[in-house]
Short mmCIF file of C-alpha atoms in Angstrom, two decimals:
data_model
loop_
_atom_site.label_atom_id
_atom_site.label_comp_id
_atom_site.label_asym_id
_atom_site.label_seq_id
_atom_site.Cartn_x
_atom_site.Cartn_y
_atom_site.Cartn_z
CA MET A 1 0.00 0.00 0.00
CA LYS A 2 2.81 2.42 0.92
CA LYS A 3 4.57 1.73 -2.40
CA ILE A 4 1.39 2.43 -4.34
CA LEU A 5 0.67 5.63 -2.42
CA THR A 6 4.28 6.73 -2.93
CA PHE A 7 3.92 6.08 -6.66
CA ILE A 8 0.66 8.04 -6.74
CA LEU A 9 2.20 11.03 -4.96
CA LEU A 10 5.20 11.00 -7.28
CA LEU A 11 2.88 10.83 -10.28
CA VAL A 12 0.88 13.80 -9.03
CA ALA A 13 4.12 15.72 -8.40
CA VAL A 14 5.31 15.01 -11.95
CA LEU A 15 1.97 16.14 -13.38
CA THR A 16 1.81 19.35 -11.39
CA SER A 17 5.48 20.38 -11.39
CA PRO A 18 5.45 21.78 -14.97
CA GLN A 19 2.56 24.03 -13.95
CA ILE A 20 4.46 25.30 -10.93
CA LYS A 21 7.56 25.95 -13.02
CA ALA A 22 5.55 27.67 -15.76
CA ASN A 23 4.03 30.03 -13.23
CA GLU A 24 7.00 31.13 -11.19
CA ASN A 25 5.39 34.57 -11.16
CA THR A 26 2.75 33.24 -8.76
CA GLN A 27 5.43 33.73 -6.11
CA LEU A 28 5.24 37.48 -6.68
CA THR A 29 3.35 39.75 -4.33
CA LYS A 30 0.98 42.27 -5.88
CA TRP A 31 0.96 45.74 -4.35
CA SER A 32 -0.33 49.12 -5.43
CA VAL A 33 -0.33 52.80 -4.56
CA PHE A 34 -2.97 55.41 -5.42
CA ILE A 35 -1.83 59.04 -5.57
CA ARG A 36 -4.62 61.61 -5.52
CA ASP A 37 -4.77 65.26 -6.54
CA VAL A 38 -1.60 65.58 -8.59
CA MET A 39 -1.50 67.48 -11.89
CA ALA A 40 -5.30 67.76 -12.03
CA SER A 41 -5.60 64.00 -11.91
CA SER A 42 -4.86 60.87 -9.91
CA VAL A 43 -2.25 58.19 -10.48
CA SER A 44 -2.49 54.48 -9.77
CA ILE A 45 0.54 52.21 -9.77
CA THR A 46 0.40 48.43 -9.52
CA ALA A 47 3.47 46.23 -9.30
CA HIS A 48 4.44 42.62 -8.60
CA THR A 49 7.62 41.86 -6.67
CA ASN A 50 8.96 39.10 -4.48
CA ASP A 51 9.14 39.40 -0.71
CA THR A 52 12.71 40.72 -0.72
CA HIS A 53 11.41 44.09 -1.92
CA ASN A 54 10.37 46.80 0.52
CA HIS A 55 6.92 47.59 -0.86
CA GLU A 56 6.12 50.29 1.68
CA GLU A 57 9.35 52.14 0.93
CA TYR A 58 8.55 52.01 -2.79
CA LYS A 59 5.03 53.33 -2.26
CA THR A 60 6.31 56.28 -0.23
CA LYS A 61 8.94 57.17 -2.83
CA LEU A 62 6.53 56.92 -5.77
CA ASP A 63 4.04 59.14 -3.97
CA SER A 64 6.80 61.67 -3.32
CA ILE A 65 7.91 61.70 -6.96
CA TYR A 66 4.50 62.74 -8.24
CA ARG A 67 3.87 65.24 -5.46
CA LEU A 68 7.28 66.86 -5.96
CA TYR A 69 6.75 67.41 -9.69
CA ASN A 70 3.15 68.43 -9.07
CA TYR A 71 4.53 71.27 -6.95
CA LEU A 72 7.42 72.20 -9.25
CA SER A 73 5.22 72.36 -12.37
CA TYR A 74 2.30 74.17 -10.73
CA SER A 75 1.05 77.28 -12.50
CA LYS A 76 -2.08 78.88 -11.10
CA GLN A 77 -5.03 78.85 -13.49
CA ASN A 78 -8.06 78.35 -11.27
CA GLU A 79 -8.84 77.75 -7.61
CA LEU A 80 -7.63 74.51 -6.06
CA THR A 81 -9.69 72.25 -3.84
CA ALA A 82 -8.64 71.68 -0.23
CA ASP A 83 -7.15 68.30 -1.14
CA GLU A 84 -5.24 69.77 -4.08
CA LEU A 85 -3.84 72.47 -1.80
CA ASP A 86 -2.73 69.83 0.70
CA SER A 87 -1.01 67.90 -2.08
CA LEU A 88 0.71 71.06 -3.29
CA GLU A 89 1.93 71.94 0.19
CA PHE A 90 3.27 68.42 0.75
CA GLY A 91 5.19 68.61 -2.54
CA LYS A 92 6.70 71.89 -1.40
CA THR A 93 8.29 70.14 1.60
CA LEU A 94 10.15 67.75 -0.72
CA THR A 95 12.55 70.33 -2.13
CA ASN A 96 15.00 72.69 -0.45
CA ILE A 97 14.63 75.35 -3.14
CA LYS A 98 10.93 76.18 -3.19
CA THR A 99 10.79 77.99 -6.54
CA ASN A 100 8.20 76.53 -8.91
CA ILE A 101 6.69 77.48 -12.27
CA ASP A 102 4.19 79.82 -10.64
CA ASP A 103 7.03 81.73 -8.97
CA LEU A 104 8.89 81.98 -12.28
CA ASN A 105 5.82 83.34 -14.08
CA ASN A 106 5.46 85.96 -11.36
CA ASN A 107 9.07 87.08 -11.80
CA VAL A 108 9.49 87.44 -15.55
CA GLY A 109 12.86 88.89 -16.52
CA VAL A 110 14.43 88.03 -13.16
CA GLU A 111 17.04 85.29 -12.80
CA MET A 112 15.73 82.82 -10.21
CA GLN A 113 17.54 80.01 -8.44
CA ILE A 114 15.77 76.69 -8.92
CA SER A 115 16.25 73.09 -7.84
CA LYS A 116 18.11 70.64 -10.04
CA GLU A 117 14.82 68.76 -10.51
CA LEU A 118 13.10 71.80 -12.01
CA TYR A 119 16.21 72.69 -14.02
CA ASP A 120 16.32 69.23 -15.60
CA MET A 121 12.60 69.32 -16.37
CA LEU A 122 12.85 72.72 -18.06
CA LEU A 123 15.96 71.61 -19.94
CA GLN A 124 14.17 68.64 -21.49
CA ALA A 125 11.08 70.74 -22.23
CA GLU A 126 13.26 73.23 -24.10
CA GLU A 127 15.01 70.44 -26.02
CA ILE A 128 11.64 69.05 -27.14
CA ARG A 129 10.41 72.53 -28.13
CA VAL A 130 13.41 72.91 -30.42
CA SER A 131 13.38 69.36 -31.82
CA SER A 132 9.63 69.55 -32.59
CA ASN A 133 10.13 72.78 -34.54
CA GLY A 134 8.02 74.63 -32.00
CA TYR A 135 4.95 72.41 -32.28
CA PHE A 136 5.39 71.70 -28.59
CA ASP A 137 5.79 75.03 -26.83
CA TYR A 138 5.65 75.22 -23.03
CA SER A 139 5.94 79.04 -23.11
CA ILE A 140 2.54 79.96 -24.63
CA GLY A 141 0.76 80.00 -21.28
CA HIS A 142 -0.91 83.36 -22.02
CA ILE A 143 -2.60 81.89 -25.10
CA ILE A 144 -3.51 78.65 -23.33
CA ASP A 145 -5.11 80.61 -20.48
CA VAL A 146 -7.47 82.40 -22.87
CA TRP A 147 -8.72 79.17 -24.42
CA LYS A 148 -8.97 77.24 -21.16
CA SER A 149 -10.96 80.04 -19.54
CA ALA A 150 -13.52 79.80 -22.34
CA ILE A 151 -13.56 75.99 -22.16
CA ARG A 152 -14.32 76.10 -18.44
CA LYS A 153 -17.11 78.61 -19.05
CA TYR A 154 -18.71 76.80 -22.01
CA ASP A 155 -17.80 73.23 -21.17
CA LYS A 156 -19.01 71.12 -24.15
CA LYS A 157 -21.53 73.84 -25.01
CA GLU A 158 -21.88 76.33 -27.87
CA ILE A 159 -20.08 79.65 -27.38
CA PRO A 160 -21.70 82.91 -28.56
CA GLU A 161 -20.21 84.37 -31.72
CA SER A 162 -19.24 87.63 -30.03
CA GLU A 163 -17.19 85.85 -27.37
CA PHE A 164 -15.55 83.59 -29.91
CA LYS A 165 -14.44 86.59 -31.96
CA SER A 166 -13.08 88.23 -28.80
CA ILE A 167 -10.98 85.13 -28.12
CA ILE A 168 -9.54 85.17 -31.63
CA GLU A 169 -8.69 88.87 -31.34
CA GLU A 170 -7.04 88.37 -27.95
CA VAL A 171 -4.87 85.39 -28.87
CA THR A 172 -3.88 86.98 -32.17
CA SER A 173 -2.45 89.94 -30.27
CA ILE A 174 -0.25 87.74 -28.05
CA GLU A 175 3.31 87.37 -29.34
CA ILE A 176 5.13 84.04 -29.11
CA VAL A 177 8.68 84.37 -27.79
CA ASP A 178 11.44 82.73 -29.83
CA ASN A 179 13.71 82.11 -26.82
CA PRO A 180 11.41 81.78 -23.80
CA ILE A 181 13.94 80.94 -21.08
CA THR A 182 17.61 81.27 -20.26
CA LEU A 183 19.07 78.40 -18.21
CA ARG A 184 22.35 78.58 -16.33
CA SER A 185 24.21 76.31 -13.92
CA SER A 186 27.26 77.03 -11.77
CA LYS A 187 28.91 74.79 -9.16
CA SER A 188 25.81 72.67 -8.55
CA ASN A 189 23.57 75.74 -8.44
CA TYR A 190 20.85 76.15 -11.03
CA PHE A 191 19.17 79.27 -12.40
CA VAL A 192 16.54 80.26 -14.96
CA THR A 193 15.21 83.50 -16.38
CA VAL A 194 11.79 83.61 -17.99
CA ASN A 195 12.13 86.07 -20.83
CA PRO A 196 9.53 88.86 -21.31
CA GLY A 197 6.40 87.79 -23.18
CA ALA A 198 6.60 84.15 -22.12
CA LYS A 199 4.41 82.36 -19.61
CA LEU A 200 5.46 78.82 -18.75
CA ASP A 201 2.90 76.02 -18.79
CA LEU A 202 4.13 72.45 -18.34
CA GLY A 203 0.66 70.89 -18.37
CA ALA A 204 1.44 68.96 -21.56
CA PHE A 205 4.68 67.55 -20.18
CA ALA A 206 4.89 67.36 -16.39
CA LYS A 207 2.74 64.28 -15.85
CA GLY A 208 4.67 62.24 -18.38
CA TYR A 209 7.95 63.55 -17.00
CA ALA A 210 7.00 62.50 -13.46
CA THR A 211 5.85 59.12 -14.77
CA GLN A 212 9.26 58.57 -16.37
CA LYS A 213 10.90 59.39 -13.03
CA ALA A 214 8.64 56.78 -11.41
CA ILE A 215 9.64 54.23 -14.06
CA ASP A 216 13.33 55.01 -13.54
CA TYR A 217 12.91 54.52 -9.79
CA LEU A 218 11.11 51.18 -10.15
CA LYS A 219 13.76 49.90 -12.55
CA SER A 220 16.54 51.04 -10.20
CA LYS A 221 14.98 48.78 -7.57
CA GLY A 222 14.78 45.82 -9.93
CA VAL A 223 11.00 46.00 -10.37
CA GLU A 224 10.11 44.48 -13.75
CA TYR A 225 6.37 43.96 -13.41
CA TYR A 226 4.47 47.24 -13.12
CA TYR A 227 1.60 49.22 -14.59
CA ILE A 228 1.20 52.98 -14.17
CA ASN A 229 -2.07 54.70 -15.01
CA ALA A 230 -1.49 58.44 -14.81
CA GLY A 231 -5.01 59.64 -15.42
CA THR A 232 -5.68 57.42 -18.49
CA SER A 233 -3.95 59.86 -20.86
CA SER A 234 -0.50 58.61 -19.85
CA ILE A 235 0.13 54.91 -19.25
CA ALA A 236 3.38 53.05 -18.66
CA ALA A 237 3.75 49.29 -18.54
CA GLY A 238 6.62 47.02 -17.66
CA LYS A 239 6.32 43.27 -18.03
CA ASN A 240 2.93 41.63 -17.45
CA PRO A 241 3.12 38.79 -14.87
CA ASP A 242 0.25 36.90 -16.53
CA TYR A 243 0.45 37.60 -20.27
CA PRO A 244 3.08 38.51 -22.87
CA THR A 245 1.80 42.11 -23.08
CA TYR A 246 -0.67 44.59 -21.64
CA SER A 247 -3.73 45.27 -23.82
CA ILE A 248 -4.93 48.87 -23.72
CA GLY A 249 -8.15 50.02 -25.35
CA LEU A 250 -8.16 53.13 -27.53
CA ARG A 251 -11.15 55.23 -26.58
CA GLU A 252 -13.62 56.05 -29.34
CA PRO A 253 -13.97 59.88 -29.59
CA VAL A 254 -16.99 60.18 -31.89
CA LEU A 255 -19.13 57.07 -32.35
CA GLU A 256 -21.26 55.37 -29.72
CA ARG A 257 -18.88 52.58 -28.86
CA ASN A 258 -16.26 52.19 -26.17
CA ILE A 259 -13.07 51.68 -28.17
CA TYR A 260 -11.88 51.75 -31.76
CA GLY A 261 -8.79 49.61 -31.27
CA VAL A 262 -6.39 47.93 -28.88
CA VAL A 263 -2.68 48.53 -28.32
CA LYS A 264 -0.47 45.76 -26.97
CA ILE A 265 2.60 47.03 -25.13
CA VAL A 266 5.34 45.80 -22.83
CA ASP A 267 8.19 47.89 -21.39
CA SER A 268 6.71 50.93 -23.12
CA THR A 269 4.64 54.03 -22.50
CA ILE A 270 1.58 55.27 -24.34
CA THR A 271 0.18 58.79 -24.24
CA THR A 272 -3.13 59.90 -25.72
CA SER A 273 -4.24 63.40 -26.70
CA GLY A 274 -7.80 64.10 -27.80
CA ASP A 275 -10.46 66.74 -28.38
CA TYR A 276 -13.32 64.92 -26.63
CA GLU A 277 -12.95 65.93 -22.97
CA GLN A 278 -12.03 69.61 -22.74
CA TYR A 279 -13.75 71.69 -25.41
CA PHE A 280 -16.55 74.05 -26.38
CA THR A 281 -18.27 74.22 -29.75
CA TYR A 282 -18.61 77.06 -32.22
CA LYS A 283 -20.93 76.54 -35.19
CA GLY A 284 -20.85 72.83 -34.36
CA ALA A 285 -17.05 72.49 -34.45
CA ARG A 286 -15.02 71.51 -31.39
CA PHE A 287 -12.49 73.97 -30.00
CA HIS A 288 -10.38 72.06 -27.51
CA HIS A 289 -7.47 72.67 -25.13
CA ILE A 290 -4.58 71.56 -27.38
CA ILE A 291 -3.43 74.81 -28.93
CA SER A 292 -1.22 75.01 -32.00
CA PRO A 293 1.73 77.38 -31.42
CA LYS A 294 1.71 78.00 -35.17
CA THR A 295 -1.85 79.33 -35.42
CA LYS A 296 -2.70 80.11 -31.75
CA VAL A 297 -5.95 78.16 -32.13
CA PRO A 298 -6.79 74.48 -31.57
CA SER A 299 -5.86 72.22 -34.46
CA SER A 300 -8.64 70.30 -36.22
CA ASN A 301 -6.54 67.57 -37.85
CA TYR A 302 -7.45 64.77 -35.44
CA HIS A 303 -10.05 63.79 -32.89
CA VAL A 304 -7.52 61.72 -30.98
CA LEU A 305 -4.06 60.24 -31.32
CA SER A 306 -1.95 57.88 -29.25
CA ILE A 307 1.83 57.69 -29.29
CA ILE A 308 3.92 54.73 -28.12
CA GLY A 309 7.56 54.92 -27.09
CA GLN A 310 10.10 54.60 -24.30
CA ASP A 311 10.29 58.01 -22.59
CA ALA A 312 7.00 58.99 -20.92
CA GLY A 313 7.95 62.66 -20.72
CA LEU A 314 8.88 62.86 -24.38
CA MET A 315 5.73 60.95 -25.37
CA ASP A 316 3.57 63.36 -23.35
CA ALA A 317 5.03 66.41 -25.05
CA ALA A 318 5.22 64.74 -28.46
CA SER A 319 1.52 63.85 -28.42
CA THR A 320 0.76 67.56 -28.04
CA ALA A 321 3.17 68.44 -30.85
CA LEU A 322 1.74 65.80 -33.18
CA PHE A 323 -1.80 67.06 -32.64
CA SER A 324 -0.98 70.24 -34.55
CA MET A 325 1.05 68.59 -37.33
CA ASN A 326 -0.30 67.38 -40.64
CA MET A 327 0.19 63.69 -41.39
CA GLU A 328 3.38 64.15 -43.40
CA GLU A 329 4.99 66.23 -40.64
CA ALA A 330 3.76 63.76 -38.01
CA GLU A 331 5.29 60.76 -39.77
CA ALA A 332 8.64 62.53 -40.09
CA TYR A 333 8.60 63.52 -36.40
CA LEU A 334 7.76 59.98 -35.30
CA ASN A 335 10.77 58.69 -37.21
CA LYS A 336 12.91 61.39 -35.65
CA ILE A 337 12.04 60.43 -32.07
CA ASN A 338 11.78 56.68 -32.74
CA ALA A 339 8.13 56.39 -31.72
CA GLU A 340 4.94 54.82 -33.06
CA ALA A 341 1.44 56.28 -33.20
CA VAL A 342 -2.14 55.89 -34.36
CA PHE A 343 -4.23 58.86 -35.56
CA TYR A 344 -8.02 59.13 -35.58
CA GLU A 345 -8.54 61.85 -38.17
CA ALA A 346 -11.17 64.56 -37.90
CA GLY A 347 -13.39 65.93 -40.66
CA THR A 348 -14.18 62.64 -42.41
CA HIS A 349 -17.33 62.69 -44.55
CA ASP A 350 -18.72 59.40 -43.23
CA PRO A 351 -18.70 59.34 -39.40
CA GLU A 352 -19.47 55.60 -39.47
CA SER A 353 -16.20 54.97 -41.35
CA PRO A 354 -13.58 57.11 -39.60
CA GLN A 355 -10.18 57.58 -41.18
CA ILE A 356 -7.63 55.98 -38.89
CA LYS A 357 -3.94 55.98 -39.75
CA SER A 358 -1.60 53.70 -37.84
CA PHE A 359 2.18 53.84 -37.74
CA SER A 360 2.49 50.88 -35.37
CA ASP A 361 2.31 47.09 -35.55
CA LYS A 362 1.23 47.09 -31.89
CA VAL A 363 -2.23 48.44 -32.76
CA ASN A 364 -5.22 46.23 -33.59
CA LEU A 365 -7.92 48.26 -35.34
CA SER A 366 -10.27 45.32 -35.96
CA SER A 367 -13.95 46.13 -35.42
CA LEU A 368 -14.38 42.70 -33.87
CA ILE A 369 -12.05 42.97 -30.92
CA ASP A 370 -12.32 40.07 -28.52
CA PRO A 371 -12.57 41.14 -24.88
CA ALA A 372 -9.40 40.50 -22.93
CA PRO A 373 -9.57 37.40 -20.71
CA LYS A 374 -9.90 38.01 -17.03
CA LYS A 375 -6.55 38.27 -15.35
CA GLY A 376 -5.25 34.92 -14.21
CA VAL A 377 -8.02 32.86 -15.89
CA GLY A 378 -5.54 30.90 -18.02
CA ARG A 379 -3.39 30.06 -15.04
CA TYR A 380 -6.27 28.84 -12.91
CA LEU A 381 -7.85 26.92 -15.81
CA VAL A 382 -4.66 24.94 -16.38
CA LEU A 383 -4.23 24.40 -12.65
CA GLY A 384 -7.86 23.22 -12.35
CA ILE A 385 -7.46 20.74 -15.20
CA THR A 386 -4.26 19.43 -13.64
CA ILE A 387 -5.98 18.89 -10.30
CA ILE A 388 -8.91 17.08 -11.95
CA VAL A 389 -6.59 14.80 -13.93
CA SER A 390 -4.51 14.09 -10.82
CA ALA A 391 -7.59 13.30 -8.75
CA THR A 392 -8.86 10.94 -11.46
CA ILE A 393 -5.54 9.08 -11.51
CA ILE A 394 -5.56 8.79 -7.73
CA TYR A 395 -9.13 7.46 -7.77
CA PHE A 396 -8.42 4.73 -10.31
CA ALA A 397 -5.11 3.82 -8.68
CA VAL A 398 -6.72 3.39 -5.27
CA SER A 399 -9.63 1.45 -6.80
CA TYR A 400 -7.18 -0.85 -8.55
CA PHE A 401 -5.27 -1.43 -5.31
CA ILE A 402 -8.44 -2.30 -3.39
CA LYS A 403 -9.62 -4.63 -6.15
CA THR A 404 -6.22 -6.38 -6.28
CA LYS A 405 -6.15 -6.76 -2.49
CA ASP A 406 -9.64 -8.33 -2.43
CA GLN A 407 -8.58 -10.87 -5.00
#
């Protein structure tokens, strides 16, 4: 009897051991952190690590990263809620040099000492402004303010003709500065001067920049499995512990359906810019919050676009730049920054057949997109089948032993 039971146990071990080996990731611990009231949004981060990692330390650091850059990039546009004020004040405690974008805008023409963190952020923003031929411009805050004020007032509603004409007159009169800032560093001290006529606005860059800092931190700690949702417009994904990739739906901006496609990514970031959340209408046309520095008005080339690449900060800024480019310019810029994208074009004659242009093999635009399986279903299905097969073998083996013994 002992020999038979030993054989049965060994057989079960052989049957189940491939499953255990194939799912080494089941040994990982899932943890998450939710960061509220940063950059007019909230951020959720989920990761899987083994027990040697200090999850609580990671959560604290990730929270601090977003709150620090929330403070540094802050530029007053409208009143903050009590929670947003608390978040801003906490971010202020995380840097020795308290100067932020709001302070710089209030001291135009004056050289101000800033932290290295703000210096580095402004340096990359300036590099992207130049490399995008000015299609991304963080210095047109005066123009952005005019449009956003009207969007808040006429949120998704029709604006009167008189007010629309006033907006056009006002933004037309605002000059765009060729060299908006002067950066200087000396012996580990960092300085910036905002040049007259410029108003800094990092709203199209700061969230992605902070997300990249979060990614860099996770990777420095050896965290491979993570997913960052920075307010749905900016997503970063490491490796998926359950599947080869993460599947991300592309939100439909016009038709009455949830998504128009799916992007599969791993170790990448994806940023989406669209005209369907912040806008007012004039004569039926949408006027949204993504302003072209070339025309000083919102571009009408696309309803939405998504860009896929490695640097979350660059992708955030690049999505804004691409929104004002025509398709030929956009394709050239994507090649320049080594990124992929999908464009949902505006102004098509047949709304039921939208013009969608993809420059990525990661995008599935099929109209018959199968829903993603529930997380972990495959693992538990295989495990369940293994258990059933093992139990069946045990049953017949024991039955055979009893029958043999009776004979």
